[in-house]
Short mmCIF file of C-alpha atoms and ligand atoms in Angstrom, two decimals:
data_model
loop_
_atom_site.label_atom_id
_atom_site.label_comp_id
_atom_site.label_asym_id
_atom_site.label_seq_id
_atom_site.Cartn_x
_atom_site.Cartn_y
_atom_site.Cartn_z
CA UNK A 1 -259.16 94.96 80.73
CA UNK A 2 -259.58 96.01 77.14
CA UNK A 3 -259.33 99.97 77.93
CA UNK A 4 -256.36 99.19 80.05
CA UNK A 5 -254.81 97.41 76.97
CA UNK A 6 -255.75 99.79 74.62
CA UNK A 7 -254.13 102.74 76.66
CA UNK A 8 -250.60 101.01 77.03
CA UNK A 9 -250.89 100.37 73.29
CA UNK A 10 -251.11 103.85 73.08
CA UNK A 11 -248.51 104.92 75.27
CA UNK A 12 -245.84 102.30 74.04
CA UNK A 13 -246.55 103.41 69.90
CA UNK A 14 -246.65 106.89 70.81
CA UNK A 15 -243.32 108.98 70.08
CA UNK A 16 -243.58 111.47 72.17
CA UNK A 17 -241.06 111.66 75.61
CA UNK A 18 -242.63 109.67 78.46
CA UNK A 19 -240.28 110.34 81.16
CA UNK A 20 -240.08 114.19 81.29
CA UNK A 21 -237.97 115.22 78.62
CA UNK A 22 -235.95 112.26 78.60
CA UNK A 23 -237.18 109.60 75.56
CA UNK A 24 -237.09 105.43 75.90
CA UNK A 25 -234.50 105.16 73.71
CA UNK A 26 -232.03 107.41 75.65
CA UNK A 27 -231.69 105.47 78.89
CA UNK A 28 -228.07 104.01 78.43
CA UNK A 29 -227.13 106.33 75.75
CA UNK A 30 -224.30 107.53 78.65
CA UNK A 31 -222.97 103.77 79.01
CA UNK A 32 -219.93 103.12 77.51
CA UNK A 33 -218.22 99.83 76.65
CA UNK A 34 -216.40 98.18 79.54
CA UNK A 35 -212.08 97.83 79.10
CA UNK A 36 -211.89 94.02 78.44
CA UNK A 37 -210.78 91.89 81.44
CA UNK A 38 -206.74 91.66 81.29
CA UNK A 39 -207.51 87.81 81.80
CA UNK A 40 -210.78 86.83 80.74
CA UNK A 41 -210.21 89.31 78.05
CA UNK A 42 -207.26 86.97 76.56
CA UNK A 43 -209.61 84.01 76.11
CA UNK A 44 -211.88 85.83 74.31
CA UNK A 45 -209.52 87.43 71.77
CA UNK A 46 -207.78 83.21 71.82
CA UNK A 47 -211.46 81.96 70.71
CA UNK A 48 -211.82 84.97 67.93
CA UNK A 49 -208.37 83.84 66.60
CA UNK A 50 -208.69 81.06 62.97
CA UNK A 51 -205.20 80.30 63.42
CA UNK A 52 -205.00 76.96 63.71
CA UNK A 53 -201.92 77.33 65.33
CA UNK A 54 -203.11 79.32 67.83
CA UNK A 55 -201.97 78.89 71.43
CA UNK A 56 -203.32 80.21 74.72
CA UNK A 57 -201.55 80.34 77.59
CA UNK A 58 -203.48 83.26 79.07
CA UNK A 59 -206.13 82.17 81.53
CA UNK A 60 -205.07 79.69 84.98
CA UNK A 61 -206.91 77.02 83.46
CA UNK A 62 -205.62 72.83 83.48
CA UNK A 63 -205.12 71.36 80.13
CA UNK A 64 -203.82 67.77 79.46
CA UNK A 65 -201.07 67.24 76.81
CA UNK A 66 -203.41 67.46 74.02
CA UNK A 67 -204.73 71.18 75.21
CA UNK A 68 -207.53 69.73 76.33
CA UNK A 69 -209.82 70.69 79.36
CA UNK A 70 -209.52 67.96 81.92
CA UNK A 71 -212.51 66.69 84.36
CA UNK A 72 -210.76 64.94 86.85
CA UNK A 73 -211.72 60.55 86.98
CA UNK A 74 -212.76 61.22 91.21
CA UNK A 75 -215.22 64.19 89.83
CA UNK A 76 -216.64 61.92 86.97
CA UNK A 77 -217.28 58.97 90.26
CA UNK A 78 -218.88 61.61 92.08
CA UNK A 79 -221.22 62.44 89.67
CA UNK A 80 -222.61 59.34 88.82
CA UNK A 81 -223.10 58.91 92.30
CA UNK A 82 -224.74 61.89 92.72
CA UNK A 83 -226.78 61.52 89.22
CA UNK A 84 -230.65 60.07 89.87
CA UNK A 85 -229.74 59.99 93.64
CA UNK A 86 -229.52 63.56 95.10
CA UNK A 87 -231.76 66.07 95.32
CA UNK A 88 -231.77 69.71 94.09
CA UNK A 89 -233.50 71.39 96.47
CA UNK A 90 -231.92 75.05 97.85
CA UNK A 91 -228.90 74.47 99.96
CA UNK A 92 -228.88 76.86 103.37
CA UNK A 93 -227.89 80.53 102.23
CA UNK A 94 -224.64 79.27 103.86
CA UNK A 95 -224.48 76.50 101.67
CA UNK A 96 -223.47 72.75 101.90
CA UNK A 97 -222.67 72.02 105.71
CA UNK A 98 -220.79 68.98 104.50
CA UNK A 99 -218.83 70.20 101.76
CA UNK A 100 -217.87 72.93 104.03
CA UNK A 101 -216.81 70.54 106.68
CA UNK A 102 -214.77 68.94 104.40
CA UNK A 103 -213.14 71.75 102.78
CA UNK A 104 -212.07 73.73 106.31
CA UNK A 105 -209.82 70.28 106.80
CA UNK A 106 -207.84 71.15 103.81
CA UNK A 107 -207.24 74.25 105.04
CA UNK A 108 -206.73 74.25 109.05
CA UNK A 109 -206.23 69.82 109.33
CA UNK A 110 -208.00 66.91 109.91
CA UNK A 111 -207.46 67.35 113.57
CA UNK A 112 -207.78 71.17 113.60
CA UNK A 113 -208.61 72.03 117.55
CA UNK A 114 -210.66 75.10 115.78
CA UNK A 115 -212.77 72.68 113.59
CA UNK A 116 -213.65 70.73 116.92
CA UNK A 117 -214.20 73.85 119.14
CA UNK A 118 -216.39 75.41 116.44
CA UNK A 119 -214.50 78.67 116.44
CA UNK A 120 -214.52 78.47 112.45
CA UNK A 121 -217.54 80.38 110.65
CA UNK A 122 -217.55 79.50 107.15
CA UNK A 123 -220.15 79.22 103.92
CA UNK A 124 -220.05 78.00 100.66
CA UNK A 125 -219.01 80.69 98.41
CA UNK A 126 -219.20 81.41 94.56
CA UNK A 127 -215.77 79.93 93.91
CA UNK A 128 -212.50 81.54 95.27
CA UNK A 129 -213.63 84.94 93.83
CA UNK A 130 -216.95 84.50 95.51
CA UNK A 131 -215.16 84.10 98.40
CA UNK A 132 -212.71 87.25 98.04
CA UNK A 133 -215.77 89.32 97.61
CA UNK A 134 -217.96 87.85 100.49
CA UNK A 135 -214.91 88.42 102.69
CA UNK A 136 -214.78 92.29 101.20
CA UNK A 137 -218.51 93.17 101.84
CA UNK A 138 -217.73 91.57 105.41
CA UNK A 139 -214.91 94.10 106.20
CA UNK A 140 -216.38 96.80 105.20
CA UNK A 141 -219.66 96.15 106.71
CA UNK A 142 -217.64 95.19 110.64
CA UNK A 143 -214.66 97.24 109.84
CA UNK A 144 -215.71 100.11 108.05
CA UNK A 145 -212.99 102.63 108.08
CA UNK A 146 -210.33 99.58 107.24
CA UNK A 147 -208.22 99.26 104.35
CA UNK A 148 -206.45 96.34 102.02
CA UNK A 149 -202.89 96.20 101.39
CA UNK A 150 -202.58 94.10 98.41
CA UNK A 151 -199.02 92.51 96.81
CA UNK A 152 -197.47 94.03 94.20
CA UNK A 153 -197.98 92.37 91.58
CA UNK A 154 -201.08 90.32 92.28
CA UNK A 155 -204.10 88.45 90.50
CA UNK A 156 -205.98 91.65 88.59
CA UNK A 157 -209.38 90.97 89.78
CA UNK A 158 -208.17 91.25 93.50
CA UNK A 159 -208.41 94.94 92.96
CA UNK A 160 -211.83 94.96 91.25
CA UNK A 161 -213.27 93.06 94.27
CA UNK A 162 -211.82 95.06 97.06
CA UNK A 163 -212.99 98.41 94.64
CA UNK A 164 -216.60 97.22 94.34
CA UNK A 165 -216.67 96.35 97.98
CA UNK A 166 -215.52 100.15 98.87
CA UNK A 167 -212.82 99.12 100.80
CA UNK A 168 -209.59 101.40 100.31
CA UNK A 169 -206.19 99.61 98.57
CA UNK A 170 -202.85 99.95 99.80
CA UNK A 171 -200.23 97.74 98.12
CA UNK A 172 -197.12 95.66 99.88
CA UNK A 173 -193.98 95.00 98.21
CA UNK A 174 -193.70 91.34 96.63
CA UNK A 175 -191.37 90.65 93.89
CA UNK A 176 -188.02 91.87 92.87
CA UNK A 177 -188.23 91.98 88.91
CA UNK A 178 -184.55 91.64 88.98
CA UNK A 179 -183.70 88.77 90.54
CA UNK A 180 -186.98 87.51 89.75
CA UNK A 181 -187.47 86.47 93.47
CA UNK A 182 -189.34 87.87 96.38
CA UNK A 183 -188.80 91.08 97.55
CA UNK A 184 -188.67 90.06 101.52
CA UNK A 185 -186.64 92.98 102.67
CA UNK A 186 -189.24 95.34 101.45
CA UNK A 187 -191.80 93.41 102.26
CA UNK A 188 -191.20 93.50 105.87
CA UNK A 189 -190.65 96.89 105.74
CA UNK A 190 -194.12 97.45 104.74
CA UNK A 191 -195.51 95.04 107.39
CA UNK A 192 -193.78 96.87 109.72
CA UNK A 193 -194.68 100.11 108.75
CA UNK A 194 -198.49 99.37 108.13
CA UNK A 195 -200.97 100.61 110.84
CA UNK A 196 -201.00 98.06 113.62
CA UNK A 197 -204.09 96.29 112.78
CA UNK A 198 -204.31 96.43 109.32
CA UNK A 199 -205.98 93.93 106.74
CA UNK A 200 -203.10 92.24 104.05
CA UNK A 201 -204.36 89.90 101.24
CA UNK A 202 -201.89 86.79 100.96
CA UNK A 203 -201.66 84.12 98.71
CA UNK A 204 -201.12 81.11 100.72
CA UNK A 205 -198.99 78.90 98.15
CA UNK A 206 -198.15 79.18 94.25
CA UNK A 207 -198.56 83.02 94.24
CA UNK A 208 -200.56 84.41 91.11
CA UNK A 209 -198.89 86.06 88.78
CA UNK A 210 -195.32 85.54 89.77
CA UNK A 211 -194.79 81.94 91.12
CA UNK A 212 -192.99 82.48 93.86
CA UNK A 213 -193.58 81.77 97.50
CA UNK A 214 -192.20 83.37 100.88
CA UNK A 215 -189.71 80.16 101.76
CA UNK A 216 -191.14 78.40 105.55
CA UNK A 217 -188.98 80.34 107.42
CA UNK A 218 -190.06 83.31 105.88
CA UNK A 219 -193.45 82.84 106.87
CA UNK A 220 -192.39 81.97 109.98
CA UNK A 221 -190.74 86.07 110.34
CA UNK A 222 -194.08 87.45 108.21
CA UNK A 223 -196.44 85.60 110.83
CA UNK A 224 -194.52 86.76 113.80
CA UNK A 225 -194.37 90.59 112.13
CA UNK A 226 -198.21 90.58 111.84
CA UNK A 227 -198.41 89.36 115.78
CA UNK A 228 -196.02 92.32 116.55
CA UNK A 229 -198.57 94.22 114.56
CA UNK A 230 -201.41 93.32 115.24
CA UNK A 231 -202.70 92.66 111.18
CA UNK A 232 -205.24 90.85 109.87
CA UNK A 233 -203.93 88.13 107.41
CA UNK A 234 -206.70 87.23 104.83
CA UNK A 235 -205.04 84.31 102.74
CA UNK A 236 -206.54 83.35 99.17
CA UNK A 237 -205.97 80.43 98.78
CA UNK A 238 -207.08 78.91 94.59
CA UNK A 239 -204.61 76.74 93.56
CA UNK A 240 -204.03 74.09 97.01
CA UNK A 241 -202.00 71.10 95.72
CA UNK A 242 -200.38 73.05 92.59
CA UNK A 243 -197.82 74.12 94.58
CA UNK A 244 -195.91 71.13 95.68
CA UNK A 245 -198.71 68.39 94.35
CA UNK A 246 -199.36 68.11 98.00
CA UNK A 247 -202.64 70.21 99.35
CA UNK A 248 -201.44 69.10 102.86
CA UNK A 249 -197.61 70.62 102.05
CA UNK A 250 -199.21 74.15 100.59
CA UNK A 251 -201.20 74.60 103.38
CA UNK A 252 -198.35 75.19 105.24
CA UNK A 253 -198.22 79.05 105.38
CA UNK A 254 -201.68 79.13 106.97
CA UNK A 255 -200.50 76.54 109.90
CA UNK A 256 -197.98 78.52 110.61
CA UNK A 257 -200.00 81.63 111.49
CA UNK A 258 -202.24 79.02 112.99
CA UNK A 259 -199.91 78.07 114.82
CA UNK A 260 -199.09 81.12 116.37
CA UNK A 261 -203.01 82.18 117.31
CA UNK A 262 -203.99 84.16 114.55
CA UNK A 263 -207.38 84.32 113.78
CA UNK A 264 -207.22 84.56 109.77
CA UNK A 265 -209.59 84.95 106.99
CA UNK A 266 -209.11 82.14 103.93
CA UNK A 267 -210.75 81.82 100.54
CA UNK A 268 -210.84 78.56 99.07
CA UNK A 269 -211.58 77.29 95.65
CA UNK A 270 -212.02 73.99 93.61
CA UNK A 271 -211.94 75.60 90.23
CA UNK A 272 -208.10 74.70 90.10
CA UNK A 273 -207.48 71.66 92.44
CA UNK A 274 -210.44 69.66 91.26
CA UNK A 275 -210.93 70.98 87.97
CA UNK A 276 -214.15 73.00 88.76
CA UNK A 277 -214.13 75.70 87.15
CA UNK A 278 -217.18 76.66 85.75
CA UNK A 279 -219.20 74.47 88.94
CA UNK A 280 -218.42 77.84 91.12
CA UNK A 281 -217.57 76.03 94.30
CA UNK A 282 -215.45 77.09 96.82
CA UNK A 283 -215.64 78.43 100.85
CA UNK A 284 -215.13 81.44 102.85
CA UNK A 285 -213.96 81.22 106.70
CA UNK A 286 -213.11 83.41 109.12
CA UNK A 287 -211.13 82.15 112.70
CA UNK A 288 -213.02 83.84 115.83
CA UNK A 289 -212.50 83.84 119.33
CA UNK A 290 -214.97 81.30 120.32
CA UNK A 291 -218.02 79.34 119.06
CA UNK A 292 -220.78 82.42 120.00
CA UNK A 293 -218.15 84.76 117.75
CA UNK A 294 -218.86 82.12 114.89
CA UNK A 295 -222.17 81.67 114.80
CA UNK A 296 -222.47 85.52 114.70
CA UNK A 297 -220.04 85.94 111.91
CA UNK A 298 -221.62 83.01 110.00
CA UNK A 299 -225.50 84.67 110.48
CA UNK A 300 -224.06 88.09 108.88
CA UNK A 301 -221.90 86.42 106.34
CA UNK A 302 -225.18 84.75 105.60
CA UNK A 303 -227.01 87.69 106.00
CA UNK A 304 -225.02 89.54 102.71
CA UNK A 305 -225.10 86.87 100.50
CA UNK A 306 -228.84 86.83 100.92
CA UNK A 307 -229.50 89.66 99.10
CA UNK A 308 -226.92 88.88 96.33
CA UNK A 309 -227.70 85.57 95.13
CA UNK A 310 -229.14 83.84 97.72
CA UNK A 311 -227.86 80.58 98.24
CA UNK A 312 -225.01 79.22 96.49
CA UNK A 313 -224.96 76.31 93.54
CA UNK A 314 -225.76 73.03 94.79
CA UNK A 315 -223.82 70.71 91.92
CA UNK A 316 -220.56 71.47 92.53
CA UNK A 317 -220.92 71.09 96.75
CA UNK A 318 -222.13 67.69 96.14
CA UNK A 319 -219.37 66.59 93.75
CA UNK A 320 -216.74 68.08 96.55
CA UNK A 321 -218.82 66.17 98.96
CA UNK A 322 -218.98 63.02 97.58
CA UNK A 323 -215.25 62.90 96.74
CA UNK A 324 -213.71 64.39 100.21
CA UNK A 325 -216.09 62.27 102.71
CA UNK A 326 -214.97 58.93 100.97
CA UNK A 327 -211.50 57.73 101.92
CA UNK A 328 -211.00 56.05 98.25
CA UNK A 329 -212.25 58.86 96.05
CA UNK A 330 -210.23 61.06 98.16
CA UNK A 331 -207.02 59.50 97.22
CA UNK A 332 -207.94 59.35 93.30
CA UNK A 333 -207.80 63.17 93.93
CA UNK A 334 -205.16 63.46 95.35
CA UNK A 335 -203.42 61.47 92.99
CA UNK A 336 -204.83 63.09 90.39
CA UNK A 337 -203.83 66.58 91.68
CA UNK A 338 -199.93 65.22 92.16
CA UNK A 339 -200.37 64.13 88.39
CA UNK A 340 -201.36 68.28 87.08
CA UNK A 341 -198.50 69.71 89.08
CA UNK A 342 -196.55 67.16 88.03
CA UNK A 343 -197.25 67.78 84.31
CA UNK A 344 -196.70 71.42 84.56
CA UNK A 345 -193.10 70.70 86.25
CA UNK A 346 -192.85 69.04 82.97
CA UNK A 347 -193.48 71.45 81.26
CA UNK A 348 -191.32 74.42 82.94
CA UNK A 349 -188.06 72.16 82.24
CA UNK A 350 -189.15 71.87 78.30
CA UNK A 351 -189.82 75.06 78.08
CA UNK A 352 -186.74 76.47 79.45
CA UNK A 353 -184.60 73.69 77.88
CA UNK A 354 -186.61 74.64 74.64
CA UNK A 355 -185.45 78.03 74.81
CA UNK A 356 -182.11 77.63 75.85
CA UNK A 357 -181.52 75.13 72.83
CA UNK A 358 -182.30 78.03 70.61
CA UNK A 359 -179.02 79.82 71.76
CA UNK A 360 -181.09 82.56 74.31
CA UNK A 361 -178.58 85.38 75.67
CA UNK A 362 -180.81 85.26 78.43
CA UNK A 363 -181.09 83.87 81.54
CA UNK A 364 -184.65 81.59 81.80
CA UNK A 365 -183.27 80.12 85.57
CA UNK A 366 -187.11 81.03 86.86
CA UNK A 367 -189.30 79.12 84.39
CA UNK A 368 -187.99 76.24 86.88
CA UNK A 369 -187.34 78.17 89.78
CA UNK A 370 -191.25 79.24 90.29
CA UNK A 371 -193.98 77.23 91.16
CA UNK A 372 -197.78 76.33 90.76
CA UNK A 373 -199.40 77.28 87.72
CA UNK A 374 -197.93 80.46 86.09
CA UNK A 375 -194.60 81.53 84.65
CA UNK A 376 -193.60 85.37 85.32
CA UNK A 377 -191.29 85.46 82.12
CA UNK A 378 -190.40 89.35 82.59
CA UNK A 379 -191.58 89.75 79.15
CA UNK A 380 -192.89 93.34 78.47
CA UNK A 381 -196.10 94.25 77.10
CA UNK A 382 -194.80 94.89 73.73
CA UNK A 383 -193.12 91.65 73.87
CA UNK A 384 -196.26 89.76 74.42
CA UNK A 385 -197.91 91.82 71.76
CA UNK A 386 -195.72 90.80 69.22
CA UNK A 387 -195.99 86.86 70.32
CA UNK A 388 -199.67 87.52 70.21
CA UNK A 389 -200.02 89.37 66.34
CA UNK A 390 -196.95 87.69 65.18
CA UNK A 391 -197.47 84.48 66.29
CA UNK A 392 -201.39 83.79 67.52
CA UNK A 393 -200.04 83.10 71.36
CA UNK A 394 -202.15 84.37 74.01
CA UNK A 395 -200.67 85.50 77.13
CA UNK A 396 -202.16 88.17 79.39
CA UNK A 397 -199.63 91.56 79.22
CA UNK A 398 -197.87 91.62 82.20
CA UNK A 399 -195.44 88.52 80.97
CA UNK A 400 -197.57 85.73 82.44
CA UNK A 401 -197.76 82.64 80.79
CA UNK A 402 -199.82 80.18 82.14
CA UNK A 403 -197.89 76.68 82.55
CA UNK A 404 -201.07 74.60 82.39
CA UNK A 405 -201.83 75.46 78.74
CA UNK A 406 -198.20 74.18 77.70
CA UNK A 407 -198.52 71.01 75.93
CA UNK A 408 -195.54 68.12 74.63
CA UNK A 409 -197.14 69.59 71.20
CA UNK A 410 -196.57 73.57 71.75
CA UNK A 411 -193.17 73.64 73.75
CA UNK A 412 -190.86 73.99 71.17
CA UNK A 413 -193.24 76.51 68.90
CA UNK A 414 -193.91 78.49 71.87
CA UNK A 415 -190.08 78.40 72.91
CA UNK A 416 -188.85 79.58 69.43
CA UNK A 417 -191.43 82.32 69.56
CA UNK A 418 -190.27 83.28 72.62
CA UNK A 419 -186.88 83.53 71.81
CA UNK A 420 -187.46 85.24 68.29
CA UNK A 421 -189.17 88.48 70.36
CA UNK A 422 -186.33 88.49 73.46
CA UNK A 423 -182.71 87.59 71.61
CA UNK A 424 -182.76 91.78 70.89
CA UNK A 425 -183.93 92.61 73.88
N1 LIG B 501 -207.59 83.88 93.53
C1 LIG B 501 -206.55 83.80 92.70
C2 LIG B 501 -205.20 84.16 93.21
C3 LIG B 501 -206.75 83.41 91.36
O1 LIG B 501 -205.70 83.33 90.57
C4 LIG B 501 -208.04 83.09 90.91
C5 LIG B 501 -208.27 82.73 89.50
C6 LIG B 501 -209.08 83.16 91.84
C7 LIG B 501 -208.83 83.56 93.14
C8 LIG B 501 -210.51 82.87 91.51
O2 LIG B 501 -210.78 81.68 90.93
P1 LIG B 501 -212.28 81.09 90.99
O3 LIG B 501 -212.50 80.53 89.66
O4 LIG B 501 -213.21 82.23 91.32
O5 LIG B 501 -212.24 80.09 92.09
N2 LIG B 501 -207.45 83.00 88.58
C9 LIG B 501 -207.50 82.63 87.16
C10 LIG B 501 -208.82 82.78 86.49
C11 LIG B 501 -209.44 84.14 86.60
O6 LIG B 501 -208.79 85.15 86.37
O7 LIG B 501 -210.65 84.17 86.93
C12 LIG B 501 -206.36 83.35 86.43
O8 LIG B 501 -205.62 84.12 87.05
O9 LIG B 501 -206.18 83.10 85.23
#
C-alpha cells in the first residue's frame, strides 16, 4: 500500500510525458469553444446584461405580466400532494406508466381505440427534446438508410438532434416570408416529390418559429398526400393548448392523420403547457400495427435510453400524474392553460396596436394573425442586433420574438424600439 502510493506520487509530480509523447496537459488542447446556442445563447447574453431595462423575449418561456416565471396553482396542488407521500425510487427505464397513460389521451383522446387496443408504445422522455432525440436514435437504429425532411424554417435544435442521431436532413417548404403565411403550394410539392416512404418532422399546432399553422382542411390534403405517399409523419408536439387555449382543439392535426390510419410518431412535452420546464417531463410514442409491434418497439425504445441515462426523472411524472388522473386538478389546468394563451393574445393586439400608434409604414397584420407562443416579425438579423445593443432587448436573430415574455409593462418600450429600427427599412 505504501510503495503503491509512493510510486503514483511519483508518476503524478514527475514532468516528464506519460502517454508517449503526448503530456497531461495537452489532452483538449485541440477543443475549441462551442458557437453559443441561437436560443439558449440569448438568455445567457439577457442575464449578462445590467440594464435594468433590459427585456428578453428570446427563449419560449411563460411569464406573467410582471415578467415573472409562472408555476402553474394545479402544479403547486400536485406537489403538496406528492410532498412526504411518494416515493423516489427509479421509475421503469420507460418511465411513469401512469403519467404516460395520461399523457397519450392528450394526444390520440380519451376514447382513443389505439390506447384500448394497446397498439401505442410510448416512454417517458427527457422533455419534448428528449423525446425528438429518442425518436432519432430509433430511426436510425430500425431505419437505417432513412432520412428527415425538416420545415423551413423550424425550431434550431431540430437539426442538432437529427445531426447527432446520424440521420440525413432534407428540408420541406413552410413559410412564405412575403405574405408571411404558409407556403402550402410548395409544400405539397415537396410531399409529393419526396421518396414514397419518407420520414417529415411536423409541428402539430402553434408552429415554432413562425406561428402559423396548416388551416384543418389543409391537413386534411397534407394527411391524404402522405397516404398517397406512403411517409412517415413524426409530429412534435411542445406547446398543446397554446395554440387555441384548448389542448383538445390543437390536437387536431394529429386526429386527422389518425383518422385516416396512419401510424405516426409524436413528441410531447410539459415544459410549455404546464409550466415544466426545467422538471424535463414529457413522452415519446410511436402508433404500430398491433399490440406484439408495441411491446417490441417499447423494449428497444427502452433498450437506447438505457445506456444514455437510464431511467427518466421521477418529479415531474408524478406532478403530471397527480394533476391529469384527478378530474378537479385537471380542470385548474386547463383553465390555467386557456388563461397563458389568453394573455399572450393580449399581448399580440398591444403590441401591434403599440406599433401602429407610432405611425409604422409597415404592415404588422401577423403579430395577430399567428398563433401560440412566438411572433415571426420578419425583422433581419441586423435589425435585431440593433434592438439588442441599442436597446438591451433580447430576441434570437432570425426575427423571433417570443410573445410570452411581453408584459402590460414592456409593450409600448418594446413597440417604440421596434419601430425606431424598421420606419427606414
Ligand atoms: N419542440 C419545439 C418545437 C420547441 O420549440 C421546443 C422548445 C422543444 C421541442 C423542446 O422543449 P423541451 O423543453 O425539451 O420540452 N423550444 C424553446 C426552448 C428551447 O429552445 O429549448 C424555444 O424555442 O425557445
Amino acid at each position: 500500500m505504501a510503495l503503491r502510493s509512493s510510486i503514483t506520487r511519483r508518476i503524478l509530480s514527475s514532468s516528464s510525458p506519460v502517454h508517449g509523447s503526448r503530456s497531461i496537459s495537452s489532452w483538449w488542447k485541440h477543443v475549441e469553444p462551442a458557437p453559443k446556442d441561437p436560443i439558449l445563447g440569448v438568455t445567457e447574453a439577457f442575464l449578462a446584461d445590467p440594464n435594468p431595462d433590459k427585456v428578453n423575449v428570446g427563449v419560449g418561456a411563460y411569464r406573467d405580466d410582471n415578467g415573472k416565471p409562472v408555476v402553474l396553482d394545479c402544479v403547486r396542488e400536485a406537489e403538496r400532494r406528492i410532498a412526504g407521500n411518494m416515493n423516489m425510487e427509479y421509475l421503469p427505464m420507460g418511465g411513469s406508466n401512469k403519467m404516460v397513460e395520461e399523457t397519450l389521451k392528450l394526444a390520440y383522446g380519451d376514447d382513443s381505440d389505439l390506447i384500448k387496443d394497446k397498439r401505442i408504445a410510448a416512454v417517458q422522455a427527457l422533455s419534448g427534446t428528449g423525446a425528438c432525440r429518442l425518436f432519432a436514435d430509433f430511426q436510425k437504429r430500425f431505419s437505417p438508410d432513412s432520412q428527415i425532411y425538416i420545415p423551413v424554417p423550424t425550431w434550431s435544435n431540430h437539426h442538432n438532434i437529427w445531426r447527432d442521431a446520424n440521420v440525413p436532413q432534407r428540408t420541406f417548404h413552410y413559410y412564405h416570408p412575403e405574405s408571411k403565411g404558409l407556403d402550402f403550394a410548395s409544400l405539397m410539392d415537396d410531399v409529393k416529390n419526396a421518396p414514397n416512404g419518407s420520414f417529415f418532422l411536423l409541428h402539430a399546432c402553434a408552429h415554432n418559429p413562425t406561428g402559423v399553422d396548416p388551416t384543418e382542411e389543409q391537413w386534411k390534403e397534407i394527411s391524404y398526400q402522405f397516404k398517397v405517399k406512403g411517409h412517415f409523419a413524426f409530429f412534435d408536439m411542445a406547446y398543446q393548448g397554446f395554440a387555441s387555449g384548448d389542448p383538445e382543439r390543437d390536437a387536431k392535426s394529429i386526429r386527422i392523420f389518425l383518422e385516416d390510419g396512419h401510424l405516426i410518431g409524436c413528441s410531447q412535452s410539459y415544459a410549455k403547457n404546464m409550466g415544466l420546464y426545467g422538471q424535463r417531463v414529457g413522452c415519446l410514442s410511436l402508433v404500430c400495427e398491433d399490440e406484439k409491434q408495441a411491446v417490441a418497439v417499447k423494449s428497444q425504445l427502452q433498450q437506447i435510453a438505457r445506456p444514455m441515462y437510464s431511467n427518466p426523472p421521477v418529479h415531474g411524472a408524478l406532478v403530471v400524474s397527480t394533476i391529469l388522473s384527478d378530474p378537479d386538478l385537471k380542470q385548474v389546468w386547463l383553465k390555467e392553460v386557456k388563461g397563458m394563451a389568453d394573455r399572450i393574445i393580449g399581448m399580440r393586439s398591444a403590441l401591434k396596436e403599440n406599433i401602429e400608434k407610432l405611425g409604422s409604414p409597415l404592415s404588422w397584420e401577423h403579430i395577430t394573425k399567428q398563433i401560440g407562443m412566438f411572433c415571426y416579425s420578419g425583422m433581419t438579423p441586423e435589425q435585431v442586433d440593433r434592438l439588442t445593443n441599442e436597446f438591451h432587448i433580447y430576441m434570437t436573430r432570425n426575427g423571433r420574438i417570443s410573445m410570452a415574455g411581453v408584459t402590460t409593462g414592456n409593450v409600448e418600450y418594446l413597440a417604440k424600439a421596434i419601430h425606431e429600427v424598421t420606419k427606414g427599412a
